[in-house]
Amino acid sequence: QTCALPIFGYAPSAAVYFNLQKAPLVKGSGMLAMALGNSKLDGFTALPGSDREVKSIARSYPDGKVISGKDFTEAGLRRSIGSAEQIHLATHGVLDAAFPLNSYLLMHPEGVDDGRLTVNEILDLRLHARLITLSACETGLGALNEGDELIGLSRSFLYAGSSGIVVSLWKVDDATTAWLMTRFYQHMNAGHNASTALSLAQRELTIPGAINEKE
C-alpha cells in the first residue's frame, strides 16, 4: 500500500501571486549551480561542502554549469543567471530586519561590486527560471513593511521572473545541506516535482547513517 505525499504551493502575498499570474512564460534552459566555496568572507565561515554540493548537482544534468569560489561574483551571476531554467545558489544569506531591501546573498567581491547581492539588486534581474534554490541559512525569512507583505530574498527572486523558489527558514549545516540538495535534485530528475522531491530527500535524511552511506 502506498500513501501519496501532500503537496503544497503558496505565494508570499497576494501581490506576488498576481505578478506571477500575469508574467509572460519565457523559459530558460539548463542548470546553473553556483557556490561560495571554501572561502572566508566578511567574517562568515567557509562552506567547503558547497563546492561538492554544486558539482554533484551539475553531474545530474547534461548541460549543468558550475561557478564556484572566486568566480562566484555578482558580475558572474548576472552574466549567467538570466538564461538558466534551474538555478542553485549555495552561499550565506543575511536578513537585515531593519532595512529588508538590504538583505543579501554573500559572494566574492570584484571591482565595484561589494559581493553582497541585495534584494534591491535582485529585483533588477530578468530571470527565466522555472526553479531557484537558495541553499543558504534563513533565506526564506523576511521583514514586514507597512503594507501586507514580507520583503525578503524569496519575494525578490519571484518578482525578477522565477516561477518557483526553494528557501530555508533555519540555520543549516554545510555537509548535511550538500547531501540533502544532491538527493533533492536526483529525485526531481527521477520525475518528481520539487515539492515531492524535497519531501523524499528530507525523509531519507532521518534514516540513521543515511549521509555516510550515500557519500
PDB file of C-alpha atoms in Angstrom:
ATOM      1  CA  GLN A   1       0.000   0.000   0.000  1.00  0.00           C
ATOM      2  CA  THR A   2       1.319   3.434  -0.881  1.00  0.00           C
ATOM      3  CA  CYS A   3       0.462   6.820   0.542  1.00  0.00           C
ATOM      4  CA  ALA A   4       0.508   9.944  -1.585  1.00  0.00           C
ATOM      5  CA  LEU A   5       2.720  12.732  -0.257  1.00  0.00           C
ATOM      6  CA  PRO A   6       0.959  16.041   0.466  1.00  0.00           C
ATOM      7  CA  ILE A   7       1.993  18.788  -1.947  1.00  0.00           C
ATOM      8  CA  PHE A   8       1.526  22.452  -1.160  1.00  0.00           C
ATOM      9  CA  GLY A   9       2.338  25.591  -3.101  1.00  0.00           C
ATOM     10  CA  TYR A  10       1.933  29.146  -1.902  1.00  0.00           C
ATOM     11  CA  ALA A  11       2.964  32.730  -2.664  1.00  0.00           C
ATOM     12  CA  PRO A  12       4.392  35.162  -0.088  1.00  0.00           C
ATOM     13  CA  SER A  13       1.485  37.539  -0.725  1.00  0.00           C
ATOM     14  CA  ALA A  14      -1.479  38.228  -2.989  1.00  0.00           C
ATOM     15  CA  ALA A  15       0.578  40.849  -4.855  1.00  0.00           C
ATOM     16  CA  VAL A  16       3.316  38.335  -5.637  1.00  0.00           C
ATOM     17  CA  TYR A  17       0.742  35.773  -6.779  1.00  0.00           C
ATOM     18  CA  PHE A  18      -0.873  38.355  -9.080  1.00  0.00           C
ATOM     19  CA  ASN A  19       2.514  39.286 -10.514  1.00  0.00           C
ATOM     20  CA  LEU A  20       3.331  35.623 -11.223  1.00  0.00           C
ATOM     21  CA  GLN A  21      -0.030  35.030 -12.883  1.00  0.00           C
ATOM     22  CA  LYS A  22       0.309  37.936 -15.301  1.00  0.00           C
ATOM     23  CA  ALA A  23       4.016  37.444 -16.071  1.00  0.00           C
ATOM     24  CA  PRO A  24       4.786  36.025 -19.548  1.00  0.00           C
ATOM     25  CA  LEU A  25       6.043  32.429 -19.575  1.00  0.00           C
ATOM     26  CA  VAL A  26       9.534  32.626 -21.049  1.00  0.00           C
ATOM     27  CA  LYS A  27      11.521  29.524 -20.178  1.00  0.00           C
ATOM     28  CA  GLY A  28      15.269  29.290 -19.825  1.00  0.00           C
ATOM     29  CA  SER A  29      17.390  26.201 -20.346  1.00  0.00           C
ATOM     30  CA  GLY A  30      19.964  24.234 -18.395  1.00  0.00           C
ATOM     31  CA  MET A  31      21.116  24.086 -14.783  1.00  0.00           C
ATOM     32  CA  LEU A  32      23.319  26.778 -13.236  1.00  0.00           C
ATOM     33  CA  ALA A  33      24.866  25.810  -9.886  1.00  0.00           C
ATOM     34  CA  MET A  34      26.902  28.437  -8.014  1.00  0.00           C
ATOM     35  CA  ALA A  35      28.747  28.190  -4.686  1.00  0.00           C
ATOM     36  CA  LEU A  36      30.753  30.349  -2.298  1.00  0.00           C
ATOM     37  CA  GLY A  37      33.202  27.512  -1.744  1.00  0.00           C
ATOM     38  CA  ASN A  38      36.000  27.224   0.785  1.00  0.00           C
ATOM     39  CA  SER A  39      36.417  30.968   1.348  1.00  0.00           C
ATOM     40  CA  LYS A  40      36.020  33.057   4.490  1.00  0.00           C
ATOM     41  CA  LEU A  41      34.468  36.423   3.646  1.00  0.00           C
ATOM     42  CA  ASP A  42      33.251  39.265   5.876  1.00  0.00           C
ATOM     43  CA  GLY A  43      33.679  37.132   8.974  1.00  0.00           C
ATOM     44  CA  PHE A  44      31.492  34.306   7.641  1.00  0.00           C
ATOM     45  CA  THR A  45      32.631  30.707   7.816  1.00  0.00           C
ATOM     46  CA  ALA A  46      33.841  28.921   4.698  1.00  0.00           C
ATOM     47  CA  LEU A  47      31.440  26.472   3.025  1.00  0.00           C
ATOM     48  CA  PRO A  48      33.663  23.661   1.680  1.00  0.00           C
ATOM     49  CA  GLY A  49      30.607  21.430   1.303  1.00  0.00           C
ATOM     50  CA  SER A  50      29.088  23.888  -1.150  1.00  0.00           C
ATOM     51  CA  ASP A  51      31.724  23.002  -3.770  1.00  0.00           C
ATOM     52  CA  ARG A  52      30.879  19.316  -3.527  1.00  0.00           C
ATOM     53  CA  GLU A  53      27.198  20.227  -3.500  1.00  0.00           C
ATOM     54  CA  VAL A  54      27.154  22.132  -6.793  1.00  0.00           C
ATOM     55  CA  LYS A  55      29.477  19.691  -8.588  1.00  0.00           C
ATOM     56  CA  SER A  56      27.298  16.763  -7.530  1.00  0.00           C
ATOM     57  CA  ILE A  57      24.140  18.577  -8.634  1.00  0.00           C
ATOM     58  CA  ALA A  58      25.593  19.556 -12.002  1.00  0.00           C
ATOM     59  CA  ARG A  59      26.555  15.945 -12.748  1.00  0.00           C
ATOM     60  CA  SER A  60      22.848  15.114 -12.782  1.00  0.00           C
ATOM     61  CA  TYR A  61      22.326  17.462 -15.755  1.00  0.00           C
ATOM     62  CA  PRO A  62      23.986  17.028 -19.159  1.00  0.00           C
ATOM     63  CA  ASP A  63      24.116  20.806 -19.597  1.00  0.00           C
ATOM     64  CA  GLY A  64      24.903  21.641 -15.971  1.00  0.00           C
ATOM     65  CA  LYS A  65      27.199  24.638 -15.398  1.00  0.00           C
ATOM     66  CA  VAL A  66      29.192  25.211 -12.202  1.00  0.00           C
ATOM     67  CA  ILE A  67      30.555  28.547 -10.963  1.00  0.00           C
ATOM     68  CA  SER A  68      32.396  28.350  -7.660  1.00  0.00           C
ATOM     69  CA  GLY A  69      34.927  30.061  -5.424  1.00  0.00           C
ATOM     70  CA  LYS A  70      36.392  33.349  -6.635  1.00  0.00           C
ATOM     71  CA  ASP A  71      34.361  33.141  -9.855  1.00  0.00           C
ATOM     72  CA  PHE A  72      31.176  33.349  -7.776  1.00  0.00           C
ATOM     73  CA  THR A  73      30.704  37.110  -8.086  1.00  0.00           C
ATOM     74  CA  GLU A  74      27.791  39.443  -8.754  1.00  0.00           C
ATOM     75  CA  ALA A  75      29.046  40.077 -12.286  1.00  0.00           C
ATOM     76  CA  GLY A  76      29.480  36.352 -12.910  1.00  0.00           C
ATOM     77  CA  LEU A  77      25.962  35.702 -11.692  1.00  0.00           C
ATOM     78  CA  ARG A  78      24.468  38.417 -13.892  1.00  0.00           C
ATOM     79  CA  ARG A  79      26.217  37.011 -16.967  1.00  0.00           C
ATOM     80  CA  SER A  80      24.807  33.523 -16.485  1.00  0.00           C
ATOM     81  CA  ILE A  81      21.632  33.624 -14.447  1.00  0.00           C
ATOM     82  CA  GLY A  82      19.203  35.154 -16.950  1.00  0.00           C
ATOM     83  CA  SER A  83      19.103  32.219 -19.376  1.00  0.00           C
ATOM     84  CA  ALA A  84      19.039  29.312 -16.900  1.00  0.00           C
ATOM     85  CA  GLU A  85      15.956  27.177 -16.281  1.00  0.00           C
ATOM     86  CA  GLN A  86      17.122  25.913 -12.879  1.00  0.00           C
ATOM     87  CA  ILE A  87      19.417  27.905 -10.586  1.00  0.00           C
ATOM     88  CA  HIS A  88      21.106  26.690  -7.418  1.00  0.00           C
ATOM     89  CA  LEU A  89      22.918  29.173  -5.156  1.00  0.00           C
ATOM     90  CA  ALA A  90      24.923  27.768  -2.227  1.00  0.00           C
ATOM     91  CA  THR A  91      26.181  30.570  -0.006  1.00  0.00           C
ATOM     92  CA  HIS A  92      25.393  32.603   3.117  1.00  0.00           C
ATOM     93  CA  GLY A  93      22.115  34.525   3.243  1.00  0.00           C
ATOM     94  CA  VAL A  94      21.748  37.541   5.536  1.00  0.00           C
ATOM     95  CA  LEU A  95      18.476  39.135   6.646  1.00  0.00           C
ATOM     96  CA  ASP A  96      18.561  42.828   7.512  1.00  0.00           C
ATOM     97  CA  ALA A  97      15.442  43.148   9.647  1.00  0.00           C
ATOM     98  CA  ALA A  98      15.793  46.928   9.972  1.00  0.00           C
ATOM     99  CA  PHE A  99      16.293  47.522   6.228  1.00  0.00           C
ATOM    100  CA  PRO A 100      14.988  44.382   4.466  1.00  0.00           C
ATOM    101  CA  LEU A 101      15.838  45.666   0.983  1.00  0.00           C
ATOM    102  CA  ASN A 102      19.470  45.414   2.085  1.00  0.00           C
ATOM    103  CA  SER A 103      19.184  41.686   2.877  1.00  0.00           C
ATOM    104  CA  TYR A 104      21.684  39.857   0.703  1.00  0.00           C
ATOM    105  CA  LEU A 105      23.398  36.728  -0.579  1.00  0.00           C
ATOM    106  CA  LEU A 106      27.149  36.670   0.011  1.00  0.00           C
ATOM    107  CA  MET A 107      29.510  36.422  -2.978  1.00  0.00           C
ATOM    108  CA  HIS A 108      33.132  37.264  -3.738  1.00  0.00           C
ATOM    109  CA  PRO A 109      33.758  40.997  -4.205  1.00  0.00           C
ATOM    110  CA  GLU A 110      35.059  42.075  -7.600  1.00  0.00           C
ATOM    111  CA  GLY A 111      35.742  45.577  -8.897  1.00  0.00           C
ATOM    112  CA  VAL A 112      32.912  47.919  -7.961  1.00  0.00           C
ATOM    113  CA  ASP A 113      30.768  45.016  -6.674  1.00  0.00           C
ATOM    114  CA  ASP A 114      30.913  44.534  -2.906  1.00  0.00           C
ATOM    115  CA  GLY A 115      29.973  40.848  -3.035  1.00  0.00           C
ATOM    116  CA  ARG A 116      26.570  41.405  -1.477  1.00  0.00           C
ATOM    117  CA  LEU A 117      23.698  40.702  -3.863  1.00  0.00           C
ATOM    118  CA  THR A 118      20.898  42.617  -2.165  1.00  0.00           C
ATOM    119  CA  VAL A 119      17.133  42.379  -2.527  1.00  0.00           C
ATOM    120  CA  ASN A 120      17.215  45.688  -4.404  1.00  0.00           C
ATOM    121  CA  GLU A 121      19.732  44.290  -6.897  1.00  0.00           C
ATOM    122  CA  ILE A 122      17.817  41.027  -7.334  1.00  0.00           C
ATOM    123  CA  LEU A 123      14.689  42.986  -8.272  1.00  0.00           C
ATOM    124  CA  ASP A 124      16.619  44.408 -11.251  1.00  0.00           C
ATOM    125  CA  LEU A 125      17.444  40.947 -12.637  1.00  0.00           C
ATOM    126  CA  ARG A 126      15.491  39.448 -15.531  1.00  0.00           C
ATOM    127  CA  LEU A 127      15.080  35.717 -14.980  1.00  0.00           C
ATOM    128  CA  HIS A 128      13.511  32.881 -16.967  1.00  0.00           C
ATOM    129  CA  ALA A 129      13.967  30.232 -14.290  1.00  0.00           C
ATOM    130  CA  ARG A 130      11.464  27.508 -13.513  1.00  0.00           C
ATOM    131  CA  LEU A 131      13.052  27.000 -10.094  1.00  0.00           C
ATOM    132  CA  ILE A 132      15.630  28.758  -7.931  1.00  0.00           C
ATOM    133  CA  THR A 133      17.063  27.036  -4.862  1.00  0.00           C
ATOM    134  CA  LEU A 134      18.733  29.213  -2.231  1.00  0.00           C
ATOM    135  CA  SER A 135      20.899  26.747  -0.338  1.00  0.00           C
ATOM    136  CA  ALA A 136      21.725  29.156   2.475  1.00  0.00           C
ATOM    137  CA  CYS A 137      20.698  29.947   6.034  1.00  0.00           C
ATOM    138  CA  GLU A 138      17.364  31.657   6.653  1.00  0.00           C
ATOM    139  CA  THR A 139      16.823  32.736   3.033  1.00  0.00           C
ATOM    140  CA  GLY A 140      13.067  32.378   3.405  1.00  0.00           C
ATOM    141  CA  LEU A 141      12.794  34.957   6.151  1.00  0.00           C
ATOM    142  CA  GLY A 142      11.618  38.483   5.513  1.00  0.00           C
ATOM    143  CA  ALA A 143      10.558  41.606   7.357  1.00  0.00           C
ATOM    144  CA  LEU A 144       7.120  43.207   7.381  1.00  0.00           C
ATOM    145  CA  ASN A 145       6.809  46.539   5.631  1.00  0.00           C
ATOM    146  CA  GLU A 146       3.968  48.999   6.142  1.00  0.00           C
ATOM    147  CA  GLY A 147       1.728  47.069   3.762  1.00  0.00           C
ATOM    148  CA  ASP A 148       0.653  43.465   3.999  1.00  0.00           C
ATOM    149  CA  GLU A 149       3.719  41.765   2.562  1.00  0.00           C
ATOM    150  CA  LEU A 150       7.043  40.276   3.555  1.00  0.00           C
ATOM    151  CA  ILE A 151      10.111  41.775   1.972  1.00  0.00           C
ATOM    152  CA  GLY A 152      12.827  39.191   1.505  1.00  0.00           C
ATOM    153  CA  LEU A 153      15.045  37.277  -0.862  1.00  0.00           C
ATOM    154  CA  SER A 154      12.336  34.818  -1.903  1.00  0.00           C
ATOM    155  CA  ARG A 155       9.883  37.521  -2.984  1.00  0.00           C
ATOM    156  CA  SER A 156      12.565  39.423  -4.893  1.00  0.00           C
ATOM    157  CA  PHE A 157      13.507  36.380  -6.998  1.00  0.00           C
ATOM    158  CA  LEU A 158       9.840  35.737  -7.786  1.00  0.00           C
ATOM    159  CA  TYR A 159       9.384  39.338  -8.900  1.00  0.00           C
ATOM    160  CA  ALA A 160      12.550  39.041 -11.019  1.00  0.00           C
ATOM    161  CA  GLY A 161      10.954  36.245 -13.044  1.00  0.00           C
ATOM    162  CA  SER A 162      11.410  32.886 -11.339  1.00  0.00           C
ATOM    163  CA  SER A 163       8.334  30.639 -11.347  1.00  0.00           C
ATOM    164  CA  GLY A 164       9.258  28.948  -8.058  1.00  0.00           C
ATOM    165  CA  ILE A 165      11.786  29.050  -5.262  1.00  0.00           C
ATOM    166  CA  VAL A 166      13.127  26.762  -2.523  1.00  0.00           C
ATOM    167  CA  VAL A 167      14.416  28.522   0.600  1.00  0.00           C
ATOM    168  CA  SER A 168      15.338  27.799   4.221  1.00  0.00           C
ATOM    169  CA  LEU A 169      13.806  29.221   7.393  1.00  0.00           C
ATOM    170  CA  TRP A 170      16.592  27.969   9.694  1.00  0.00           C
ATOM    171  CA  LYS A 171      20.353  27.886  10.092  1.00  0.00           C
ATOM    172  CA  VAL A 172      21.645  24.839   8.225  1.00  0.00           C
ATOM    173  CA  ASP A 173      24.704  22.592   8.413  1.00  0.00           C
ATOM    174  CA  ASP A 174      27.099  22.700   5.449  1.00  0.00           C
ATOM    175  CA  ALA A 175      27.689  18.956   4.958  1.00  0.00           C
ATOM    176  CA  THR A 176      24.101  17.908   5.666  1.00  0.00           C
ATOM    177  CA  THR A 177      22.739  20.511   3.247  1.00  0.00           C
ATOM    178  CA  ALA A 178      25.072  19.279   0.498  1.00  0.00           C
ATOM    179  CA  TRP A 179      23.715  15.741   0.880  1.00  0.00           C
ATOM    180  CA  LEU A 180      20.071  16.896   1.092  1.00  0.00           C
ATOM    181  CA  MET A 181      20.333  19.081  -2.014  1.00  0.00           C
ATOM    182  CA  THR A 182      22.007  16.313  -4.040  1.00  0.00           C
ATOM    183  CA  ARG A 183      19.196  13.899  -3.211  1.00  0.00           C
ATOM    184  CA  PHE A 184      16.595  16.616  -3.895  1.00  0.00           C
ATOM    185  CA  TYR A 185      17.779  17.053  -7.500  1.00  0.00           C
ATOM    186  CA  GLN A 186      18.163  13.306  -8.010  1.00  0.00           C
ATOM    187  CA  HIS A 187      14.520  12.854  -7.084  1.00  0.00           C
ATOM    188  CA  MET A 188      13.487  15.658  -9.465  1.00  0.00           C
ATOM    189  CA  ASN A 189      15.455  14.010 -12.266  1.00  0.00           C
ATOM    190  CA  ALA A 190      13.557  10.812 -11.487  1.00  0.00           C
ATOM    191  CA  GLY A 191      10.334  12.625 -12.442  1.00  0.00           C
ATOM    192  CA  HIS A 192       9.085  14.112  -9.161  1.00  0.00           C
ATOM    193  CA  ASN A 193       8.093  17.739  -8.845  1.00  0.00           C
ATOM    194  CA  ALA A 194      10.055  19.989  -6.487  1.00  0.00           C
ATOM    195  CA  SER A 195       7.676  19.628  -3.522  1.00  0.00           C
ATOM    196  CA  THR A 196       7.679  15.835  -3.625  1.00  0.00           C
ATOM    197  CA  ALA A 197      11.427  15.623  -4.337  1.00  0.00           C
ATOM    198  CA  LEU A 198      12.252  17.755  -1.307  1.00  0.00           C
ATOM    199  CA  SER A 199       9.886  15.772   0.907  1.00  0.00           C
ATOM    200  CA  LEU A 200      11.521  12.495  -0.169  1.00  0.00           C
ATOM    201  CA  ALA A 201      15.022  13.854   0.452  1.00  0.00           C
ATOM    202  CA  GLN A 202      14.036  15.143   3.892  1.00  0.00           C
ATOM    203  CA  ARG A 203      12.590  11.767   4.838  1.00  0.00           C
ATOM    204  CA  GLU A 204      15.767  10.000   3.762  1.00  0.00           C
ATOM    205  CA  LEU A 205      17.772  12.379   5.931  1.00  0.00           C
ATOM    206  CA  THR A 206      16.090  10.925   9.028  1.00  0.00           C
ATOM    207  CA  ILE A 207      17.378   7.413   8.267  1.00  0.00           C
ATOM    208  CA  PRO A 208      20.289   6.611  10.648  1.00  0.00           C
ATOM    209  CA  GLY A 209      23.596   6.561   8.768  1.00  0.00           C
ATOM    210  CA  ALA A 210      21.990   7.805   5.539  1.00  0.00           C
ATOM    211  CA  ILE A 211      24.545  10.538   4.871  1.00  0.00           C
ATOM    212  CA  ASN A 212      27.577   8.302   5.367  1.00  0.00           C
ATOM    213  CA  GLU A 213      26.054   5.580   3.230  1.00  0.00           C
ATOM    214  CA  LYS A 214      25.256   7.950   0.357  1.00  0.00           C
ATOM    215  CA  GLU A 215      28.557   9.895   0.298  1.00  0.00           C
TER     216      GLU A 215
END
